Amino acid sequence: MTTLITEGGPVAADATVTRIGGVPLAPPGTAWPSCADCGGPMQFLAQIVLDGSGAAVTGGPGPQDRLLVLFACQNRPGVCQDWEARSGANLALILPAQGLVPIPLPVPADLDEGEAEGEEKEDDPDDPDEFEDEEEDEDEDEVLLLGATRAAEPQHLPDAPDFDSARAAWAARTGRPRNHVLGRLNGTPAWLQYDQTPSCATCAEPMRLAVQLQEGPDPLTAMNFGSGRAYAFTCSPCTEAAFLWQC
Ligand SMILES: [Zn+2]
Ligand SMILES: [Zn+2]
């Protein structure tokens, strides 16, 4: 049995469902997480609903459910070690699914300074510099948020022994491209390199795969795993999570 998640179309950016992209949810007052390598804000990747047993599901959360929330640094791709579990350049958090609000976007450091020194320019639609400023702001948002919010639709393939055969079977059955497969829930990771299953930081037991993620169907809105795959693990009893990717 393999459970794939496939491109389920657009969904509200703050929906409490399993989704790729959109805005991160957290308890009120939570600050946007920053990278331990470069100190800059990380990019929000995805949130996965975990049911009462700790299994990853796609639907809206029940009262006992939790959210697995995933971030990775995109400020210096290839330099900050966001592919490494617990490097501090990525973040995997398990949160209670109730009472969460969107985390406010961090204020860019340069804008902060401008305001402090009273250098903010007045609005002038003819000022070419102003247009440039707006473009820069958009670039900064791309480092924080993906360009699309995608719902994850579950596809249960009872006869497929692993991810790759399940993906091929789904594409053949539906006629949809393989890159509409966003990943898989639970089960066994389909490693591209060697087995890097992390141990729980609290109980030292091997952690359980919650989700394997592909970069996504559109290069413009894709997550960056070096054209590879990402893996998020949990130890539900200890409320521990870890994220890594391989290519
Ligand atoms: Zn970084
Ligand atoms: Zn544990």
Tab-separated table of C-alpha atoms and ligand atoms in Angstrom:
chain	number	residue	atom	x	y	z
A	1	MET	CA	0.000	0.000	0.000
A	2	THR	CA	1.370	3.390	-1.003
A	3	THR	CA	-0.395	6.704	-0.402
A	4	LEU	CA	0.660	9.372	-2.864
A	5	ILE	CA	-0.250	13.020	-2.636
A	6	THR	CA	-1.008	14.666	-5.964
A	7	GLU	CA	-1.599	18.198	-7.199
A	8	GLY	CA	-5.046	19.065	-5.849
A	9	GLY	CA	-5.353	22.584	-7.274
A	10	PRO	CA	-5.301	25.920	-5.475
A	11	VAL	CA	-6.442	26.229	-1.868
A	12	ALA	CA	-6.657	29.150	0.576
A	13	ALA	CA	-3.160	30.234	1.650
A	14	ASP	CA	-4.073	29.824	5.354
A	15	ALA	CA	-6.168	26.627	5.062
A	16	THR	CA	-5.712	24.126	7.906
A	17	VAL	CA	-5.220	21.181	5.540
A	18	THR	CA	-2.176	19.406	4.153
A	19	ARG	CA	-0.805	21.828	1.573
A	20	ILE	CA	2.389	22.850	-0.210
A	21	GLY	CA	3.023	26.609	0.004
A	22	GLY	CA	0.715	29.261	1.375
A	23	VAL	CA	1.406	30.955	4.686
A	24	PRO	CA	2.718	29.246	7.825
A	25	LEU	CA	0.388	28.876	10.823
A	26	ALA	CA	1.600	28.931	14.429
A	27	PRO	CA	0.395	29.970	17.890
A	28	PRO	CA	-0.180	33.759	18.156
A	29	GLY	CA	3.046	35.663	18.858
A	30	THR	CA	5.329	33.159	17.067
A	31	ALA	CA	8.213	34.879	15.250
A	32	TRP	CA	9.166	33.922	11.677
A	33	PRO	CA	11.972	31.329	12.021
A	34	SER	CA	15.500	32.260	10.958
A	35	CYS	CA	18.411	30.187	9.640
A	36	ALA	CA	21.194	29.275	12.085
A	37	ASP	CA	23.782	29.490	9.259
A	38	CYS	CA	23.045	32.922	7.732
A	39	GLY	CA	20.663	34.470	10.260
A	40	GLY	CA	18.132	35.303	7.513
A	41	PRO	CA	14.460	34.264	7.477
A	42	MET	CA	13.723	30.756	6.197
A	43	GLN	CA	11.253	29.829	3.443
A	44	PHE	CA	7.946	28.208	4.399
A	45	LEU	CA	7.513	24.994	2.397
A	46	ALA	CA	4.538	22.950	3.528
A	47	GLN	CA	2.272	21.856	6.355
A	48	ILE	CA	1.067	18.286	6.884
A	49	VAL	CA	-1.910	17.299	9.049
A	50	LEU	CA	-1.065	14.514	11.536
A	51	ASP	CA	-3.994	12.524	12.976
A	52	GLY	CA	-4.360	11.357	16.585
A	53	SER	CA	-2.110	8.322	15.889
A	54	GLY	CA	0.610	10.515	14.359
A	55	ALA	CA	-0.077	9.371	10.785
A	56	ALA	CA	0.023	11.998	8.046
A	57	VAL	CA	-3.386	12.700	6.469
A	58	THR	CA	-4.659	15.358	4.062
A	59	GLY	CA	-7.990	16.504	5.484
A	60	GLY	CA	-8.916	19.221	7.915
A	61	PRO	CA	-7.778	18.513	11.465
A	62	GLY	CA	-9.884	16.989	14.222
A	63	PRO	CA	-9.530	18.075	17.864
A	64	GLN	CA	-6.643	15.654	18.565
A	65	ASP	CA	-4.787	16.400	15.343
A	66	ARG	CA	-1.527	18.267	14.931
A	67	LEU	CA	0.314	20.053	12.142
A	68	LEU	CA	3.814	19.274	10.902
A	69	VAL	CA	5.244	22.580	9.647
A	70	LEU	CA	8.308	22.677	7.358
A	71	PHE	CA	10.764	25.508	6.620
A	72	ALA	CA	14.149	25.631	4.823
A	73	CYS	CA	16.611	28.460	4.178
A	74	GLN	CA	16.727	29.763	0.581
A	75	ASN	CA	18.901	32.821	1.206
A	76	ARG	CA	22.134	31.138	0.050
A	77	PRO	CA	21.236	27.912	-1.827
A	78	GLY	CA	24.104	25.421	-1.607
A	79	VAL	CA	25.787	27.297	1.252
A	80	CYS	CA	23.352	27.121	4.192
A	81	GLN	CA	23.017	23.380	4.875
A	82	ASP	CA	19.241	23.103	4.580
A	83	TRP	CA	19.551	19.504	3.245
A	84	GLU	CA	20.906	18.326	6.598
A	85	ALA	CA	18.533	17.229	9.388
A	86	ARG	CA	18.887	19.490	12.440
A	87	SER	CA	21.510	21.705	10.766
A	88	GLY	CA	19.574	24.777	11.854
A	89	ALA	CA	19.134	25.762	8.178
A	90	ASN	CA	15.763	24.018	8.106
A	91	LEU	CA	12.972	23.538	10.609
A	92	ALA	CA	10.366	20.816	11.178
A	93	LEU	CA	7.892	21.564	13.961
A	94	ILE	CA	4.865	19.715	15.326
A	95	LEU	CA	2.133	22.054	16.572
A	96	PRO	CA	-1.342	21.477	17.998
A	97	ALA	CA	-3.696	22.156	15.065
A	98	GLN	CA	-6.099	24.367	17.021
A	99	GLY	CA	-5.783	28.093	17.738
A	100	LEU	CA	-3.156	28.801	15.074
A	101	VAL	CA	-2.786	32.073	13.151
A	102	PRO	CA	-0.579	33.050	10.170
A	103	ILE	CA	2.952	34.068	11.221
A	104	PRO	CA	3.479	37.729	10.198
A	105	LEU	CA	6.165	38.204	7.513
A	106	PRO	CA	9.443	39.449	8.993
A	107	VAL	CA	10.327	43.074	8.263
A	108	PRO	CA	13.345	43.148	5.894
A	109	ALA	CA	16.429	44.530	7.649
A	110	ASP	CA	17.098	47.252	5.031
A	111	LEU	CA	13.510	48.537	5.206
A	112	ASP	CA	13.847	48.660	8.967
A	113	GLU	CA	16.881	50.940	8.699
A	114	GLY	CA	15.215	53.205	6.125
A	115	GLU	CA	12.299	53.782	8.436
A	116	ALA	CA	14.506	54.395	11.421
A	117	GLU	CA	16.440	57.075	9.540
A	118	GLY	CA	13.304	58.640	8.096
A	119	GLU	CA	14.434	57.958	4.516
A	120	GLU	CA	11.151	56.538	3.222
A	121	LYS	CA	10.254	58.230	-0.022
A	122	GLU	CA	6.808	59.592	-0.708
A	123	ASP	CA	4.690	57.808	-3.321
A	124	ASP	CA	5.552	59.000	-6.817
A	125	PRO	CA	4.209	56.874	-9.648
A	126	ASP	CA	6.681	58.454	-12.121
A	127	ASP	CA	9.709	57.611	-10.014
A	128	PRO	CA	11.502	54.669	-11.681
A	129	ASP	CA	13.384	53.880	-8.467
A	130	GLU	CA	10.130	53.247	-6.716
A	131	PHE	CA	9.188	50.553	-9.228
A	132	GLU	CA	12.551	48.927	-8.604
A	133	ASP	CA	11.937	48.961	-4.869
A	134	GLU	CA	8.661	47.121	-5.345
A	135	GLU	CA	10.356	44.484	-7.476
A	136	GLU	CA	12.974	43.990	-4.795
A	137	ASP	CA	10.254	43.474	-2.198
A	138	GLU	CA	8.679	40.782	-4.357
A	139	ASP	CA	12.018	39.016	-4.682
A	140	GLU	CA	12.331	39.012	-0.917
A	141	ASP	CA	8.871	37.491	-0.519
A	142	GLU	CA	9.846	34.678	-2.901
A	143	VAL	CA	12.632	33.736	-0.514
A	144	LEU	CA	10.002	33.441	2.247
A	145	LEU	CA	6.959	31.991	0.480
A	146	LEU	CA	6.414	29.697	-2.508
A	147	GLY	CA	4.673	31.194	-5.557
A	148	ALA	CA	1.593	28.939	-5.293
A	149	THR	CA	-0.532	27.227	-2.649
A	150	ARG	CA	-1.325	23.638	-3.641
A	151	ALA	CA	-3.782	21.293	-1.985
A	152	ALA	CA	-2.513	17.730	-1.590
A	153	GLU	CA	-4.988	15.113	-2.821
A	154	PRO	CA	-4.515	11.599	-1.394
A	155	GLN	CA	-4.241	8.659	-3.821
A	156	HIS	CA	-4.236	5.196	-2.230
A	157	LEU	CA	-2.536	2.562	-4.370
A	158	PRO	CA	-3.086	-0.730	-2.504
A	159	ASP	CA	-1.042	-2.815	-4.967
A	160	ALA	CA	1.964	-0.515	-5.323
A	161	PRO	CA	4.918	-1.671	-3.203
A	162	ASP	CA	6.861	1.594	-3.352
A	163	PHE	CA	6.774	5.250	-4.339
A	164	ASP	CA	8.204	4.933	-7.847
A	165	SER	CA	5.885	2.108	-8.923
A	166	ALA	CA	2.911	3.929	-7.356
A	167	ARG	CA	3.760	7.128	-9.216
A	168	ALA	CA	4.119	5.276	-12.541
A	169	ALA	CA	0.822	3.414	-11.963
A	170	TRP	CA	-1.040	6.629	-11.067
A	171	ALA	CA	0.292	8.486	-14.115
A	172	ALA	CA	-0.629	5.567	-16.410
A	173	ARG	CA	-4.126	5.274	-14.916
A	174	THR	CA	-5.003	8.979	-14.974
A	175	GLY	CA	-2.981	10.162	-17.986
A	176	ARG	CA	-1.632	12.986	-15.818
A	177	PRO	CA	2.073	13.876	-15.798
A	178	ARG	CA	4.299	12.263	-13.176
A	179	ASN	CA	5.327	15.666	-11.872
A	180	HIS	CA	1.763	16.181	-10.590
A	181	VAL	CA	2.741	13.717	-7.864
A	182	LEU	CA	3.786	15.960	-4.968
A	183	GLY	CA	5.070	13.134	-2.790
A	184	ARG	CA	3.856	10.373	-0.502
A	185	LEU	CA	2.483	10.110	3.031
A	186	ASN	CA	3.831	7.701	5.678
A	187	GLY	CA	5.402	4.355	4.738
A	188	THR	CA	8.963	3.870	3.519
A	189	PRO	CA	11.091	6.688	2.107
A	190	ALA	CA	12.209	6.265	-1.523
A	191	TRP	CA	15.811	7.360	-0.968
A	192	LEU	CA	17.796	8.834	-3.833
A	193	GLN	CA	21.046	8.254	-1.933
A	194	TYR	CA	21.615	6.152	1.175
A	195	ASP	CA	19.185	5.652	4.079
A	196	GLN	CA	19.341	8.738	6.310
A	197	THR	CA	16.480	7.914	8.686
A	198	PRO	CA	17.115	10.166	11.698
A	199	SER	CA	16.882	9.019	15.307
A	200	CYS	CA	14.593	10.874	17.682
A	201	ALA	CA	16.455	13.533	19.662
A	202	THR	CA	14.452	12.593	22.790
A	203	CYS	CA	14.013	8.752	22.806
A	204	ALA	CA	16.747	7.809	20.265
A	205	GLU	CA	14.369	5.472	18.377
A	206	PRO	CA	14.372	5.620	14.542
A	207	MET	CA	11.890	8.270	13.391
A	208	ARG	CA	8.889	7.555	11.168
A	209	LEU	CA	8.392	9.050	7.689
A	210	ALA	CA	5.473	11.494	7.717
A	211	VAL	CA	5.904	12.851	4.205
A	212	GLN	CA	8.235	12.611	1.238
A	213	LEU	CA	8.062	15.671	-0.997
A	214	GLN	CA	8.882	16.246	-4.661
A	215	GLU	CA	9.809	19.769	-5.769
A	216	GLY	CA	6.502	20.363	-7.582
A	217	PRO	CA	5.054	20.532	-11.090
A	218	ASP	CA	6.066	24.090	-11.960
A	219	PRO	CA	9.738	25.220	-11.858
A	220	LEU	CA	8.611	28.797	-11.119
A	221	THR	CA	6.843	27.813	-7.896
A	222	ALA	CA	8.850	24.713	-6.976
A	223	MET	CA	10.587	23.994	-3.717
A	224	ASN	CA	14.362	23.708	-4.080
A	225	PHE	CA	15.734	20.245	-3.261
A	226	GLY	CA	18.497	20.395	-5.890
A	227	SER	CA	16.117	18.529	-8.268
A	228	GLY	CA	15.863	15.848	-5.575
A	229	ARG	CA	13.396	14.797	-2.888
A	230	ALA	CA	12.768	15.875	0.685
A	231	TYR	CA	11.786	13.751	3.662
A	232	ALA	CA	10.136	14.799	6.916
A	233	PHE	CA	10.165	12.429	9.887
A	234	THR	CA	8.377	12.464	13.212
A	235	CYS	CA	8.446	10.766	16.578
A	236	SER	CA	4.845	11.356	17.559
A	237	PRO	CA	5.029	10.395	21.271
A	238	CYS	CA	7.995	12.788	21.775
A	239	THR	CA	6.564	15.542	19.488
A	240	GLU	CA	9.885	15.558	17.619
A	241	ALA	CA	10.299	16.163	13.871
A	242	ALA	CA	13.248	16.317	11.430
A	243	PHE	CA	13.575	17.365	7.783
A	244	LEU	CA	16.238	16.643	5.175
A	245	TRP	CA	16.604	16.334	1.405
A	246	GLN	CA	18.700	14.363	-1.086
A	247	CYS	CA	19.473	14.785	-4.770
B	1	ZN	ZN	20.621	30.430	5.684
B	2	ZN	ZN	11.012	9.922	20.394
